[in-house]
Short mmCIF file of C-alpha atoms in Angstrom, two decimals:
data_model
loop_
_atom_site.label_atom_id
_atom_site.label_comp_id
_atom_site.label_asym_id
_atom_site.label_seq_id
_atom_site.Cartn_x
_atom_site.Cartn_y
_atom_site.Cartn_z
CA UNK A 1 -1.76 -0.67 0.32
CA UNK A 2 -2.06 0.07 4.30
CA UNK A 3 -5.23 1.06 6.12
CA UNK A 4 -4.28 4.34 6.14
CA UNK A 5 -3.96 4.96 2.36
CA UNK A 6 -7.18 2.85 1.85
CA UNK A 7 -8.85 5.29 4.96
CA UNK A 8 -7.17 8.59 2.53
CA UNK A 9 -8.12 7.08 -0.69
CA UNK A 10 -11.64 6.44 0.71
CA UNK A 11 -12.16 10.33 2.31
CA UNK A 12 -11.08 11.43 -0.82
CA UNK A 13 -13.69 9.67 -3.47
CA UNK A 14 -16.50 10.60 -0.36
CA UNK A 15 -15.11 14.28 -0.68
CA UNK A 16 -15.76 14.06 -4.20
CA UNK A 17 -18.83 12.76 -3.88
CA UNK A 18 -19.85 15.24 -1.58
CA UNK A 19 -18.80 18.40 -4.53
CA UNK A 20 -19.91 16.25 -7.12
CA UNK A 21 -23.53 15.81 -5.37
CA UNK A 22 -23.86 19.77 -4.32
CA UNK A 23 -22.95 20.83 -7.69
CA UNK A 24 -25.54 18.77 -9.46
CA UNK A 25 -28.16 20.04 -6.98
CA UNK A 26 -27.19 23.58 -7.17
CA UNK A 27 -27.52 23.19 -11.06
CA UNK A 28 -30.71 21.87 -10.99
CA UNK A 29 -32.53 23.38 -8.24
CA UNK A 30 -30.17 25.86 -7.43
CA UNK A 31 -27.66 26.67 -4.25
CA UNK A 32 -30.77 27.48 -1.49
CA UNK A 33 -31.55 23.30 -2.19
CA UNK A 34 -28.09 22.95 -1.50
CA UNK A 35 -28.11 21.67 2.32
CA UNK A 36 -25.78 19.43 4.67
CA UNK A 37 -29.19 17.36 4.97
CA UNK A 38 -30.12 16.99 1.67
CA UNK A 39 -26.45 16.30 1.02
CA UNK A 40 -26.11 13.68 3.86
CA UNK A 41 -29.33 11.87 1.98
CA UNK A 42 -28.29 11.77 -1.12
CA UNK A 43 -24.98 10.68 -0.76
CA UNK A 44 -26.08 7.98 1.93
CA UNK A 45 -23.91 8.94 4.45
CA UNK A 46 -24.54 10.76 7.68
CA UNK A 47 -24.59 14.39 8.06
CA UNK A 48 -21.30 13.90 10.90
CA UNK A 49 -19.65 12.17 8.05
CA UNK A 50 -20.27 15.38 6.04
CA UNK A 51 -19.49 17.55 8.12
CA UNK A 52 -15.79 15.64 8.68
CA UNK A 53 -15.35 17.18 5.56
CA UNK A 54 -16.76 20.22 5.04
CA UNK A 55 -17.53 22.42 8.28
CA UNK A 56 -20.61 23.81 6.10
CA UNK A 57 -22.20 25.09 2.74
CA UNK A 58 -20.09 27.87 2.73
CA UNK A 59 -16.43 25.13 2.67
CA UNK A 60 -18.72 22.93 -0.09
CA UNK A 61 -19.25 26.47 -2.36
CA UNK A 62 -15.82 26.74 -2.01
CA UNK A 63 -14.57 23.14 -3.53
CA UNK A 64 -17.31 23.90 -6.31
CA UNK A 65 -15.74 27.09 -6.67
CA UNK A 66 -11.79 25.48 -6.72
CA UNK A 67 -12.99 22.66 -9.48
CA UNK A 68 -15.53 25.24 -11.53
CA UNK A 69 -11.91 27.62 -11.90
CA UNK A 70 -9.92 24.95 -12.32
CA UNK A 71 -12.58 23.56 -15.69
CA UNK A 72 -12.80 27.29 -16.83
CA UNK A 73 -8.73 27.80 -17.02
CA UNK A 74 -8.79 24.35 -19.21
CA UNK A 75 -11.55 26.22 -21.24
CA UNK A 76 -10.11 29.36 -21.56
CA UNK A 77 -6.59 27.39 -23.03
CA UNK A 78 -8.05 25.35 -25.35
CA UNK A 79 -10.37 27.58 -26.74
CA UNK A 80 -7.54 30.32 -26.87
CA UNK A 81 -4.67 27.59 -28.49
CA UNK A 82 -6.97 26.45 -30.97
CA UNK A 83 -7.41 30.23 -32.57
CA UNK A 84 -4.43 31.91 -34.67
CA UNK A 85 -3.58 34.93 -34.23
CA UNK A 86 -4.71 37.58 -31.60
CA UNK A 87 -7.55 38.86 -32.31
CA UNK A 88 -8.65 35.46 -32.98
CA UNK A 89 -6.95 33.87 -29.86
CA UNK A 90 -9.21 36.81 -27.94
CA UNK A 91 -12.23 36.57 -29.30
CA UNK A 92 -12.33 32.77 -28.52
CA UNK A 93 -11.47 33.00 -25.16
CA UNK A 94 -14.19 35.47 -24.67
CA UNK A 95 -16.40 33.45 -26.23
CA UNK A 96 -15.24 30.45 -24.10
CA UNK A 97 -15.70 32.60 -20.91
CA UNK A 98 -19.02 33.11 -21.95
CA UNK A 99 -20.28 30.08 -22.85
CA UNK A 100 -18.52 28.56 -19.33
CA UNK A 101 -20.89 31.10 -17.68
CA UNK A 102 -23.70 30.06 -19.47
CA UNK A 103 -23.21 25.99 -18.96
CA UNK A 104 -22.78 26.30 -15.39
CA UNK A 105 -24.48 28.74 -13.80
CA UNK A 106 -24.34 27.40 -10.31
CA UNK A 107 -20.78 26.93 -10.53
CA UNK A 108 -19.70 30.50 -11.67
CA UNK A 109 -21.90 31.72 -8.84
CA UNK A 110 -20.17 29.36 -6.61
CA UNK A 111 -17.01 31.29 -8.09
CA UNK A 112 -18.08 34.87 -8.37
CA UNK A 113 -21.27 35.27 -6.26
CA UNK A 114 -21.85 33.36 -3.48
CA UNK A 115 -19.20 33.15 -0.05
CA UNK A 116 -17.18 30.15 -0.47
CA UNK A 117 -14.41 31.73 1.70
CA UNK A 118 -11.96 32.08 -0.72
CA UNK A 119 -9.41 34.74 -1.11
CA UNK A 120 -9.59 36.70 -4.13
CA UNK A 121 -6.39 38.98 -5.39
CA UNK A 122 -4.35 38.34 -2.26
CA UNK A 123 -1.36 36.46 -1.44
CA UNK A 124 -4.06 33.40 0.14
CA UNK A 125 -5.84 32.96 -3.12
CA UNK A 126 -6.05 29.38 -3.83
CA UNK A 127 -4.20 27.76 -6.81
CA UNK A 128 -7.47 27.32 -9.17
CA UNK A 129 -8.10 30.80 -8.39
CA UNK A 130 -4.98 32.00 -9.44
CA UNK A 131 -4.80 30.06 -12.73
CA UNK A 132 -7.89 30.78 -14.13
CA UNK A 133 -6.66 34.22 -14.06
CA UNK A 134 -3.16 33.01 -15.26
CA UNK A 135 -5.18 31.82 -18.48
CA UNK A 136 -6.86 34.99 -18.83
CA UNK A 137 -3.62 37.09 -18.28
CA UNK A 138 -1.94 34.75 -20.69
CA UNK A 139 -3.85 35.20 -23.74
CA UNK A 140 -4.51 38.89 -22.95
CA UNK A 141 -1.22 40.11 -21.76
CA UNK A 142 -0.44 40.39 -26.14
CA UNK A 143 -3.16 42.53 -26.43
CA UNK A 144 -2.85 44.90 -23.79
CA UNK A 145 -1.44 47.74 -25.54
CA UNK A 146 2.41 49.44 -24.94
CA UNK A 147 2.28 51.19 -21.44
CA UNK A 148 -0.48 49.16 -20.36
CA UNK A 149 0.01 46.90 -17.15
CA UNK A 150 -1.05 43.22 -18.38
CA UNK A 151 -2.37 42.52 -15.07
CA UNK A 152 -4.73 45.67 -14.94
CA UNK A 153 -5.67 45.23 -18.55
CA UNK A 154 -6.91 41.71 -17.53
CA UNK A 155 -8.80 42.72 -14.64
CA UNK A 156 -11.03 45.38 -16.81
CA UNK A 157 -11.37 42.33 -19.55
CA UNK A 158 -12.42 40.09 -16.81
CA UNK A 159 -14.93 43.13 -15.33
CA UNK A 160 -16.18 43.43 -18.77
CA UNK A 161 -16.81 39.46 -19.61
CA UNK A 162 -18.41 39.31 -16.07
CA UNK A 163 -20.57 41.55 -16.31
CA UNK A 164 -21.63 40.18 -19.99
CA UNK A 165 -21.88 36.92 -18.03
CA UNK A 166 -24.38 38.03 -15.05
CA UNK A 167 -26.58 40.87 -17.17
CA UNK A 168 -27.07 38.20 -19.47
CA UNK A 169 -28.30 35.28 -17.44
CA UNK A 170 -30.39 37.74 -15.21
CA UNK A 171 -32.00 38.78 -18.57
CA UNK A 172 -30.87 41.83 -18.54
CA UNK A 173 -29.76 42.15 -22.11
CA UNK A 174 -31.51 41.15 -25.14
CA UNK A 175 -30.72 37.18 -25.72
CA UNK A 176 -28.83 36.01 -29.14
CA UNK A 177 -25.75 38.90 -29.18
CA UNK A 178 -23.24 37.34 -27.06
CA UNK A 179 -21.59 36.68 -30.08
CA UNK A 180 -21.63 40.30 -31.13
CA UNK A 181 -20.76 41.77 -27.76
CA UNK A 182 -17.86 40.07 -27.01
CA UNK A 183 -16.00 40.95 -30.72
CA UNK A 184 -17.22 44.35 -29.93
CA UNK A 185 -15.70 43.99 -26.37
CA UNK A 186 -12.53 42.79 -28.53
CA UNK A 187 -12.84 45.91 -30.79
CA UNK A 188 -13.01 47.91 -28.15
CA UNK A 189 -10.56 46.63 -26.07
CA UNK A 190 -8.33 44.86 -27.36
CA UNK A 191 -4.90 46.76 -29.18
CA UNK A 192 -4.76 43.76 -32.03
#
């Protein structure tokens, strides 16, 4: 191996260090404990070796946000692949969307509330991004309805699950019915 894939090898374990470190601390204490100093402590390197990476919180939201979409599109497949049959292929991956939300609340704020400088529905939009939606579209797409665009259909789905998602952790709706709202949100929906 040369010095220089050693020196690449080596910025990219620190780089996931660096995610791996703000994402714990943003799930336990939340994103405002989330700080290049705090960061630069607990990793044990200085904050100019942080900031070699990441010009900021906002570029460190952002890889949260990239590896949070890329573990919800994985979730959304395998809960969808493991269900037969539409309704049932829907109703898990609402459920799976759900529960992602639920598990890691810092990380779907990283990906849906807070500026991590990512492009959303443009051209720009990273990869991750763009897959999690993907494996949205791809299980909803069947269940759109003749005449409907797949695409748009997804988007209200999404809406819908999101806001499920953010009323519910803010306590906005009464706990123990996410099961019931999203097959009602499938009912509703869904043309099965």
């Amino acid at each position: 191996m040369s010095v220089q894939e050693r020196k690449e090898r080596e910025r990219a374990v620190r780089e996931r260090l660096i995610v791996a470190t703000a994402r714990e601390l943003a799930e336990r204490q939340g994103w405002d404990a989330v700080t290049t100093r705090r960061l630069a402590e607990r990793i044990e390197y200085s904050q100019p070796v942080l900031y070699s990476h990441f010009r900021g919180k906002r570029e460190i939201i952002g890889a949260v946000a990239l590896e949070g979409a890329s573990e919800m599109a994985s979730a959304l497949r395998t809960a969808a692949s493991a269900a037969d049959g539409p309704r049932a292929r829907v109703t898990a991956l609402a459920r799976a969307y759900l529960d992602f939300a639920e598990r890691n609340p810092a990380v779907y704020d990283a990906m849906f509330q807070l500026d991590g400088g990512l492009a959303f529905a443009a051209e720009e939009t990273p990869a991750p991004l763009k897959d999690a939606f993907a494996a949205l579209l791809e299980t909803l797409a069947e269940v759109a309805g003749e005449g409907v665009h797949p695409g748009l259909f997804t988007e209200l789905f999404w809406a819908a699950l999101h806001g499920l998602a953010t009323l519910t952790r803010a306590g906005r709706l009464p706990p123990g019915d996410a099961d019931r709202r999203a097959e009602l949100l499938v009912d509703r929906l869904a043309v099965i």
